[in-house]
CSV table of C-alpha atoms in Angstrom, one decimal:
chain,number,residue,atom,x,y,z
A,26,UNK,CA,-55.6,-175.5,-78.5
A,27,UNK,CA,-57.9,-174.8,-75.9
A,28,UNK,CA,-61.9,-175.0,-75.8
A,29,UNK,CA,-64.0,-171.8,-76.8
A,30,UNK,CA,-64.1,-170.0,-73.1
A,31,UNK,CA,-60.6,-170.1,-73.0
A,32,UNK,CA,-59.9,-169.3,-77.0
A,33,UNK,CA,-61.6,-166.0,-75.6
A,34,UNK,CA,-59.5,-165.4,-72.5
A,35,UNK,CA,-56.3,-166.1,-74.4
A,36,UNK,CA,-57.7,-163.6,-77.5
A,37,UNK,CA,-58.2,-160.4,-75.2
A,38,UNK,CA,-54.8,-161.4,-73.5
A,39,UNK,CA,-53.2,-161.5,-76.8
A,40,UNK,CA,-55.1,-158.0,-78.0
A,41,UNK,CA,-53.9,-156.6,-74.4
A,42,UNK,CA,-50.0,-157.7,-74.7
A,43,UNK,CA,-49.8,-155.1,-77.9
A,44,UNK,CA,-47.1,-152.7,-77.6
A,45,UNK,CA,-47.6,-150.0,-79.9
A,46,UNK,CA,-44.1,-149.0,-81.4
A,47,UNK,CA,-42.6,-148.0,-84.6
A,48,UNK,CA,-40.2,-150.7,-84.7
A,49,UNK,CA,-41.9,-153.3,-86.4
A,50,UNK,CA,-39.6,-156.2,-86.3
A,51,UNK,CA,-39.2,-155.6,-82.4
A,52,UNK,CA,-42.5,-155.5,-82.5
A,53,UNK,CA,-43.3,-158.7,-84.6
A,54,UNK,CA,-40.6,-160.7,-82.7
A,55,UNK,CA,-42.4,-160.0,-78.7
A,56,UNK,CA,-46.1,-160.8,-80.6
A,57,UNK,CA,-44.6,-164.7,-81.9
A,58,UNK,CA,-43.5,-165.4,-78.4
A,59,UNK,CA,-47.4,-164.6,-77.3
A,60,UNK,CA,-48.2,-166.6,-80.3
A,61,UNK,CA,-46.6,-169.8,-79.3
A,62,UNK,CA,-48.0,-169.1,-75.8
A,63,UNK,CA,-51.3,-168.6,-76.4
A,64,UNK,CA,-51.6,-171.7,-79.3
A,65,UNK,CA,-49.8,-173.7,-77.9
A,66,UNK,CA,-47.2,-174.3,-80.8
A,67,UNK,CA,-43.7,-175.6,-80.8
A,68,UNK,CA,-42.9,-172.6,-83.4
A,69,UNK,CA,-44.0,-169.7,-84.9
A,70,UNK,CA,-43.0,-167.5,-87.5
A,71,UNK,CA,-44.0,-164.3,-89.7
A,72,UNK,CA,-43.2,-163.8,-93.6
A,73,UNK,CA,-43.9,-160.4,-94.3
A,74,UNK,CA,-45.3,-159.5,-98.1
A,75,UNK,CA,-43.2,-156.2,-99.5
A,76,UNK,CA,-45.7,-154.1,-101.1
A,77,UNK,CA,-46.1,-155.6,-104.6
A,78,UNK,CA,-46.8,-158.6,-102.8
A,79,UNK,CA,-43.8,-160.4,-105.0
A,80,UNK,CA,-42.1,-161.3,-101.7
A,81,UNK,CA,-41.7,-162.9,-98.3
A,82,UNK,CA,-40.1,-161.7,-95.3
A,83,UNK,CA,-39.0,-163.8,-92.7
A,84,UNK,CA,-39.3,-162.2,-89.3
A,85,UNK,CA,-38.5,-165.1,-86.6
A,86,UNK,CA,-37.2,-165.1,-82.8
A,87,UNK,CA,-33.4,-165.9,-81.8
A,88,UNK,CA,-33.9,-169.4,-81.1
A,89,UNK,CA,-35.6,-170.2,-84.9
A,90,UNK,CA,-33.2,-167.8,-87.0
A,91,UNK,CA,-30.7,-169.9,-87.1
A,92,UNK,CA,-32.8,-172.0,-88.9
A,93,UNK,CA,-34.1,-170.1,-91.2
A,94,UNK,CA,-30.6,-168.7,-92.3
A,95,UNK,CA,-30.4,-168.4,-96.2
A,96,UNK,CA,-34.2,-168.5,-96.2
A,97,UNK,CA,-34.9,-165.0,-95.0
A,98,UNK,CA,-36.6,-164.3,-98.6
A,99,UNK,CA,-38.9,-165.9,-100.3
A,100,UNK,CA,-41.1,-165.8,-103.9
A,101,UNK,CA,-44.6,-164.9,-102.7
A,102,UNK,CA,-46.4,-167.0,-105.0
A,103,UNK,CA,-44.7,-170.3,-105.2
A,104,UNK,CA,-45.7,-170.7,-101.2
A,105,UNK,CA,-48.1,-170.8,-98.3
A,106,UNK,CA,-50.7,-171.0,-100.8
A,107,UNK,CA,-50.8,-166.8,-101.4
A,108,UNK,CA,-54.0,-166.8,-104.0
A,109,UNK,CA,-56.1,-168.6,-102.0
A,110,UNK,CA,-55.7,-166.8,-99.2
A,111,UNK,CA,-55.6,-163.6,-100.3
A,112,UNK,CA,-58.7,-164.0,-102.0
A,113,UNK,CA,-60.2,-165.1,-98.6
A,114,UNK,CA,-58.4,-164.0,-95.8
A,115,UNK,CA,-58.9,-167.1,-94.2
A,116,UNK,CA,-56.1,-169.8,-92.3
A,117,UNK,CA,-55.1,-172.6,-94.2
A,118,UNK,CA,-55.0,-175.4,-92.3
A,119,UNK,CA,-52.3,-178.1,-92.8
A,120,UNK,CA,-53.0,-181.6,-91.3
A,121,UNK,CA,-49.8,-183.5,-92.5
A,122,UNK,CA,-46.4,-181.2,-92.7
A,123,UNK,CA,-44.7,-183.8,-94.3
A,124,UNK,CA,-47.1,-184.5,-96.8
A,125,UNK,CA,-49.0,-181.7,-97.5
A,126,UNK,CA,-51.4,-180.8,-100.3
A,127,UNK,CA,-49.2,-179.8,-103.7
A,128,UNK,CA,-51.0,-176.4,-103.6
A,129,UNK,CA,-49.2,-175.8,-99.9
A,130,UNK,CA,-45.8,-175.9,-100.7
A,131,UNK,CA,-43.8,-174.8,-97.4
A,132,UNK,CA,-40.4,-173.9,-96.8
A,133,UNK,CA,-38.3,-176.7,-95.4
A,134,UNK,CA,-37.3,-175.7,-92.4
A,135,UNK,CA,-41.3,-175.0,-91.0
A,136,UNK,CA,-41.7,-178.7,-91.7
A,137,UNK,CA,-38.7,-179.6,-89.6
A,138,UNK,CA,-39.9,-181.5,-86.4
A,139,UNK,CA,-43.6,-180.6,-87.1
A,140,UNK,CA,-46.4,-182.9,-87.5
A,141,UNK,CA,-49.2,-180.1,-88.9
A,142,UNK,CA,-49.8,-176.4,-88.7
A,143,UNK,CA,-51.5,-173.6,-90.2
A,144,UNK,CA,-50.7,-170.6,-92.1
A,145,UNK,CA,-53.0,-167.8,-90.8
A,146,UNK,CA,-53.2,-164.4,-92.5
A,147,UNK,CA,-52.4,-161.2,-91.0
A,148,UNK,CA,-55.0,-159.0,-92.4
A,149,UNK,CA,-55.6,-155.0,-91.3
A,150,UNK,CA,-58.2,-152.8,-93.2
A,151,UNK,CA,-59.2,-156.3,-95.2
A,152,UNK,CA,-55.7,-156.1,-97.0
A,153,UNK,CA,-53.1,-159.0,-96.9
A,154,UNK,CA,-49.7,-158.0,-95.2
A,155,UNK,CA,-48.7,-161.4,-95.0
A,156,UNK,CA,-48.6,-165.1,-93.1
A,157,UNK,CA,-48.3,-166.2,-89.3
A,158,UNK,CA,-47.2,-169.3,-89.6
A,159,UNK,CA,-47.2,-172.2,-86.6
A,160,UNK,CA,-46.4,-175.7,-85.8
A,161,UNK,CA,-46.8,-178.6,-84.0
A,162,UNK,CA,-45.3,-181.7,-83.0
A,163,UNK,CA,-48.4,-183.3,-82.0
A,164,UNK,CA,-51.7,-184.3,-84.3
A,165,UNK,CA,-54.1,-182.1,-83.9
A,166,UNK,CA,-58.3,-182.1,-85.1
A,167,UNK,CA,-59.2,-178.8,-85.9
A,168,UNK,CA,-62.6,-176.8,-85.0
A,169,UNK,CA,-64.1,-174.3,-87.0
A,170,UNK,CA,-64.3,-172.3,-83.8
A,171,UNK,CA,-60.5,-172.9,-83.1
A,172,UNK,CA,-60.1,-171.8,-86.9
A,173,UNK,CA,-61.7,-168.8,-86.1
A,174,UNK,CA,-59.7,-167.8,-83.3
A,175,UNK,CA,-56.4,-168.4,-85.7
A,176,UNK,CA,-58.3,-165.6,-87.8
A,177,UNK,CA,-58.6,-163.4,-85.0
A,178,UNK,CA,-55.4,-163.5,-84.1
A,179,UNK,CA,-53.9,-162.8,-87.5
A,180,UNK,CA,-56.4,-159.7,-87.7
A,181,UNK,CA,-54.6,-158.8,-84.3
A,182,UNK,CA,-51.6,-159.0,-85.4
A,183,UNK,CA,-51.9,-157.1,-88.6
A,184,UNK,CA,-53.3,-154.5,-87.0
A,185,UNK,CA,-50.1,-154.0,-84.6
A,186,UNK,CA,-48.1,-154.1,-88.2
A,187,UNK,CA,-50.3,-151.6,-90.0
A,188,UNK,CA,-50.4,-149.2,-87.0
A,189,UNK,CA,-46.0,-149.4,-87.0
A,190,UNK,CA,-46.6,-148.5,-90.7
A,191,UNK,CA,-48.3,-145.5,-89.8
A,192,UNK,CA,-46.1,-144.5,-86.9
A,193,UNK,CA,-43.2,-145.0,-89.2
A,194,UNK,CA,-44.7,-143.0,-92.0
A,195,UNK,CA,-46.0,-140.4,-89.8
A,196,UNK,CA,-42.3,-139.9,-88.5
A,197,UNK,CA,-40.9,-139.5,-91.8
A,198,UNK,CA,-43.0,-137.1,-93.0
A,199,UNK,CA,-41.9,-135.2,-89.4
A,200,UNK,CA,-38.3,-136.3,-90.5
A,201,UNK,CA,-39.1,-134.2,-93.9
A,202,UNK,CA,-40.9,-131.1,-92.7
A,203,UNK,CA,-37.8,-130.9,-89.6
A,204,UNK,CA,-35.6,-130.8,-92.3
A,205,UNK,CA,-37.5,-127.7,-94.5
A,206,UNK,CA,-37.9,-126.0,-90.7
A,207,UNK,CA,-34.1,-126.0,-90.2
A,208,UNK,CA,-33.2,-124.7,-93.6
A,209,UNK,CA,-35.4,-122.2,-93.1
A,210,UNK,CA,-33.8,-121.4,-90.2
A,211,UNK,CA,-30.0,-121.7,-91.0
A,212,UNK,CA,-31.1,-119.4,-93.8
A,213,UNK,CA,-32.5,-117.0,-91.8
A,214,UNK,CA,-30.1,-117.1,-89.0
A,215,UNK,CA,-27.1,-116.8,-91.4
A,216,UNK,CA,-28.2,-114.9,-94.6
A,217,UNK,CA,-27.6,-111.6,-92.6
A,218,UNK,CA,-24.5,-112.6,-91.8
A,219,UNK,CA,-22.9,-113.3,-94.8
A,220,UNK,CA,-24.5,-110.6,-96.7
A,221,UNK,CA,-22.4,-108.3,-94.2
A,222,UNK,CA,-19.7,-110.1,-94.8
A,223,UNK,CA,-20.1,-109.4,-98.3
A,224,UNK,CA,-20.3,-105.9,-98.4
A,225,UNK,CA,-17.3,-105.5,-96.0
A,226,UNK,CA,-15.4,-107.7,-98.4
A,227,UNK,CA,-16.5,-104.9,-101.4
A,228,UNK,CA,-15.7,-102.1,-99.4
A,229,UNK,CA,-12.0,-103.7,-98.4
A,230,UNK,CA,-11.7,-104.0,-102.5
A,231,UNK,CA,-12.5,-100.6,-103.1
A,232,UNK,CA,-10.2,-99.3,-100.5
A,233,UNK,CA,-7.4,-101.2,-101.7
A,234,UNK,CA,-7.9,-100.2,-104.9
A,235,UNK,CA,-8.2,-96.8,-103.7
A,236,UNK,CA,-5.0,-97.2,-101.8
A,237,UNK,CA,-6.7,-96.3,-98.8
A,238,UNK,CA,-4.7,-98.6,-96.0
A,239,UNK,CA,-6.1,-97.6,-92.9
A,240,UNK,CA,-9.7,-98.0,-94.2
A,241,UNK,CA,-8.7,-101.1,-95.6
A,242,UNK,CA,-7.2,-102.4,-92.2
A,243,UNK,CA,-10.5,-101.3,-90.6
A,244,UNK,CA,-12.2,-103.2,-93.8
A,245,UNK,CA,-10.6,-106.3,-92.9
A,246,UNK,CA,-10.5,-106.3,-88.7
A,247,UNK,CA,-14.8,-106.0,-89.5
A,248,UNK,CA,-14.6,-109.2,-91.9
A,249,UNK,CA,-12.1,-110.8,-89.4
A,250,UNK,CA,-14.7,-110.3,-86.6
A,251,UNK,CA,-17.3,-111.4,-88.8
A,252,UNK,CA,-16.0,-114.8,-89.9
A,253,UNK,CA,-15.3,-115.5,-86.3
A,254,UNK,CA,-19.2,-114.6,-85.3
A,255,UNK,CA,-20.3,-116.8,-87.9
A,256,UNK,CA,-17.9,-120.0,-87.1
A,257,UNK,CA,-19.5,-119.4,-83.5
A,258,UNK,CA,-22.8,-119.2,-84.5
A,259,UNK,CA,-22.8,-122.2,-87.0
A,260,UNK,CA,-20.8,-124.3,-84.1
A,261,UNK,CA,-23.6,-123.4,-81.5
A,262,UNK,CA,-26.4,-124.3,-84.4
A,263,UNK,CA,-24.5,-127.9,-84.6
A,264,UNK,CA,-24.8,-128.0,-80.9
A,265,UNK,CA,-28.1,-127.0,-80.5
A,266,UNK,CA,-29.2,-129.8,-83.1
A,267,UNK,CA,-27.0,-132.3,-81.3
A,268,UNK,CA,-28.9,-131.1,-78.0
A,269,UNK,CA,-32.5,-132.2,-79.9
A,270,UNK,CA,-31.6,-135.5,-80.9
A,271,UNK,CA,-31.0,-136.5,-77.0
A,272,UNK,CA,-34.5,-138.1,-76.9
A,273,UNK,CA,-33.6,-139.9,-73.1
A,274,UNK,CA,-33.4,-136.3,-71.6
A,275,UNK,CA,-36.1,-134.1,-69.5
A,276,UNK,CA,-36.8,-130.7,-71.2
A,277,UNK,CA,-35.4,-129.7,-68.3
A,278,UNK,CA,-32.3,-131.2,-68.5
A,279,UNK,CA,-32.1,-130.1,-72.0
A,280,UNK,CA,-33.2,-126.6,-71.5
A,281,UNK,CA,-30.6,-126.6,-68.6
A,282,UNK,CA,-27.4,-127.9,-70.5
A,283,UNK,CA,-28.6,-125.3,-73.4
A,284,UNK,CA,-29.0,-121.9,-71.5
A,285,UNK,CA,-25.2,-122.7,-69.5
A,286,UNK,CA,-23.6,-123.2,-73.2
A,287,UNK,CA,-25.4,-119.7,-74.7
A,288,UNK,CA,-24.6,-117.6,-71.6
A,289,UNK,CA,-21.0,-119.1,-71.7
A,290,UNK,CA,-20.8,-118.7,-75.9
A,291,UNK,CA,-22.4,-115.0,-75.7
A,292,UNK,CA,-22.8,-113.6,-71.9
A,293,UNK,CA,-25.6,-112.8,-71.9
A,294,UNK,CA,-27.5,-113.8,-68.8
A,295,UNK,CA,-30.6,-115.7,-68.7
A,296,UNK,CA,-32.5,-116.8,-65.6
A,297,UNK,CA,-34.5,-120.2,-66.0
A,298,UNK,CA,-37.4,-120.9,-63.6
A,299,UNK,CA,-39.5,-123.8,-63.8
A,300,UNK,CA,-42.4,-124.1,-61.0
A,301,UNK,CA,-45.3,-127.4,-60.9
A,302,UNK,CA,-44.3,-130.7,-61.2
A,303,UNK,CA,-43.1,-130.2,-64.5
A,304,UNK,CA,-41.9,-133.9,-64.4
A,305,UNK,CA,-45.6,-135.1,-64.3
A,306,UNK,CA,-46.1,-133.7,-68.1
A,307,UNK,CA,-46.5,-136.8,-70.7
A,308,UNK,CA,-44.2,-135.0,-73.6
A,309,UNK,CA,-43.8,-136.9,-77.0
A,310,UNK,CA,-40.1,-136.4,-78.5
A,311,UNK,CA,-41.2,-134.0,-81.1
A,312,UNK,CA,-42.9,-131.8,-78.9
A,313,UNK,CA,-40.0,-131.5,-76.7
A,314,UNK,CA,-37.9,-130.7,-79.8
A,315,UNK,CA,-40.5,-128.3,-80.4
A,316,UNK,CA,-39.8,-126.6,-77.6
A,317,UNK,CA,-36.5,-126.7,-77.3
A,318,UNK,CA,-36.0,-125.6,-80.9
A,319,UNK,CA,-38.5,-122.0,-80.1
A,320,UNK,CA,-36.3,-121.5,-77.5
A,321,UNK,CA,-33.0,-121.9,-79.3
A,322,UNK,CA,-34.5,-119.7,-81.6
A,323,UNK,CA,-35.9,-116.8,-79.4
A,324,UNK,CA,-32.6,-116.5,-77.9
A,325,UNK,CA,-30.8,-116.5,-81.3
A,326,UNK,CA,-33.4,-113.1,-81.7
A,327,UNK,CA,-32.2,-111.9,-78.6
A,328,UNK,CA,-28.3,-112.3,-79.6
A,329,UNK,CA,-28.7,-111.0,-82.8
A,330,UNK,CA,-31.5,-107.8,-82.7
A,331,UNK,CA,-32.3,-107.1,-79.1
A,332,UNK,CA,-29.1,-106.0,-77.5
A,333,UNK,CA,-30.1,-107.2,-74.0
A,334,UNK,CA,-28.4,-108.1,-70.9
A,335,UNK,CA,-30.7,-110.4,-69.4
A,336,UNK,CA,-33.0,-113.1,-70.8
A,337,UNK,CA,-35.8,-114.7,-68.1
A,338,UNK,CA,-37.4,-117.9,-69.2
A,339,UNK,CA,-40.5,-119.5,-67.1
A,340,UNK,CA,-42.0,-122.7,-67.3
A,341,UNK,CA,-45.5,-123.9,-65.8
A,342,UNK,CA,-48.2,-126.0,-66.2
A,343,UNK,CA,-51.1,-123.4,-66.5
A,344,UNK,CA,-54.8,-124.7,-67.0
A,345,UNK,CA,-53.8,-128.1,-68.5
A,346,UNK,CA,-51.4,-126.4,-70.6
A,347,UNK,CA,-47.4,-126.2,-69.9
A,348,UNK,CA,-46.5,-122.6,-71.2
A,349,UNK,CA,-43.2,-121.4,-72.1
A,350,UNK,CA,-42.6,-117.3,-71.7
A,351,UNK,CA,-39.4,-116.0,-72.4
A,352,UNK,CA,-39.0,-112.0,-71.6
A,353,UNK,CA,-35.8,-110.2,-72.5
A,354,UNK,CA,-35.0,-106.0,-71.3
A,355,UNK,CA,-33.6,-105.7,-74.9
A,356,UNK,CA,-34.4,-102.7,-77.5
A,357,UNK,CA,-37.5,-104.5,-78.6
A,358,UNK,CA,-39.5,-104.1,-81.6
A,359,UNK,CA,-42.8,-103.5,-83.4
A,360,UNK,CA,-44.1,-107.2,-85.0
A,361,UNK,CA,-46.4,-105.6,-87.3
A,362,UNK,CA,-43.0,-104.0,-89.4
A,363,UNK,CA,-41.3,-106.9,-89.2
A,364,UNK,CA,-39.9,-107.9,-92.8
A,365,UNK,CA,-41.8,-111.4,-94.5
A,366,UNK,CA,-38.4,-112.2,-95.3
A,367,UNK,CA,-37.3,-112.6,-91.6
A,368,UNK,CA,-38.9,-116.4,-91.3
A,369,UNK,CA,-37.4,-116.6,-87.8
A,370,UNK,CA,-41.4,-115.5,-85.7
A,371,UNK,CA,-43.1,-117.3,-88.6
A,372,UNK,CA,-41.1,-120.9,-88.2
A,373,UNK,CA,-41.3,-120.1,-84.8
A,374,UNK,CA,-45.3,-120.3,-85.0
A,375,UNK,CA,-45.6,-123.0,-87.3
A,376,UNK,CA,-43.6,-125.1,-84.6
A,377,UNK,CA,-46.0,-124.4,-82.2
A,378,UNK,CA,-48.8,-124.6,-84.3
A,379,UNK,CA,-47.6,-128.8,-85.4
A,380,UNK,CA,-47.6,-129.9,-81.8
A,381,UNK,CA,-51.3,-128.5,-81.4
A,382,UNK,CA,-50.0,-125.3,-79.2
A,383,UNK,CA,-50.1,-121.4,-79.6
A,384,UNK,CA,-47.7,-119.0,-80.0
A,385,UNK,CA,-47.5,-115.5,-78.9
A,386,UNK,CA,-45.0,-112.7,-79.7
A,387,UNK,CA,-45.5,-109.3,-78.2
A,388,UNK,CA,-43.1,-106.1,-78.0
A,389,UNK,CA,-42.7,-102.2,-77.3
A,390,UNK,CA,-39.8,-100.4,-78.7
A,391,UNK,CA,-37.2,-100.2,-75.8
A,392,UNK,CA,-38.8,-102.4,-73.0
A,393,UNK,CA,-38.5,-105.8,-74.8
A,394,UNK,CA,-40.0,-108.7,-76.1
A,395,UNK,CA,-42.1,-111.4,-74.6
A,396,UNK,CA,-42.9,-114.8,-76.4
A,397,UNK,CA,-45.2,-117.0,-75.0
A,398,UNK,CA,-46.1,-120.8,-76.0
A,399,UNK,CA,-49.0,-123.0,-74.8
A,400,UNK,CA,-48.8,-126.5,-75.5
A,401,UNK,CA,-51.3,-129.2,-74.3
A,402,UNK,CA,-50.1,-130.7,-71.1
A,403,UNK,CA,-51.2,-134.4,-70.7
A,404,UNK,CA,-50.7,-135.4,-67.2
A,405,UNK,CA,-49.2,-139.1,-65.8
A,406,UNK,CA,-52.2,-140.9,-64.0
A,407,UNK,CA,-50.4,-141.6,-61.1
A,408,UNK,CA,-49.5,-137.7,-60.4
A,409,UNK,CA,-53.2,-136.9,-61.3
A,410,UNK,CA,-54.5,-139.7,-58.5
A,411,UNK,CA,-52.0,-138.0,-56.1
A,412,UNK,CA,-53.2,-134.8,-56.0
A,413,UNK,CA,-56.7,-135.9,-55.6
């Protein structure tokens, strides 16, 4: 271990090395390598506590995983002086790994090639999340400054774990929210077609009962056409959802792919224009998904209701906002007279508001419909300074 100034520098470097991520295990493994570097330890492993603080789960680097095979989960109360650490949130220094204190019951794999070491609490918001265990092959005389340093390492480490937990929880909530929206969209999108199919089927049954075979044939043709439309729409919806899962694609690429497929399937012309350096925008995967889903819903409305021949889509940057405009030349409608049972517009508005944006729709009878979406745009710093 190093002197006080060096310890401070190492602590700052350790904090700066954090990569905030939702991948908890990957985050911890990356930090273990950094921990060995700044502490001079020959081995560093983490034992994460479960939510009931009943068991430890081991996380180690690749070079150490084989050593701990079969001991990845341990009963928490039996190891590492957990009750004392839970109460004090202070590291336990083990001066002799081969002859530890009777209270310091250690995993035997941790003792291999070790002379002394430390069990460091991983703490966030005064809550114990686990232990960081480091071992040394040489004898060390620990100072109070060095122990304080280890305490701070544990708190920084704990903050990274806590942050990863928060991101994971936020993503889980976003997934649940998205499932709700998709279920409502599917209901709104297909309920009318299925209801129409039911009406046509009842008409066909009535025609059969009346032995009106000409009318029966016409009804069956309509039923067959409705089935084909529903099949096509379901296939399109599945492809739309698959497009949203392509996180590594840019928004422009995703929109182009979707619009090409839409024009091919539905024979409606769509012109897509984008202005400004759209690639300079930092756009979260969730925001990108919402913009794509709103575009898909808007064009679904065009297909089902607008009787439009052409759609113009414009994507631009205006006053620190990413602006998406969708305009069609269809029959238009009166937004104030939209039935509450038609959920499409409400869902589109809800999607955009979830990412801090603004949604607006305007329409005039026989003059088409305009959909405008604005969400906050964050420009990459290198692009900002290039403009300066």
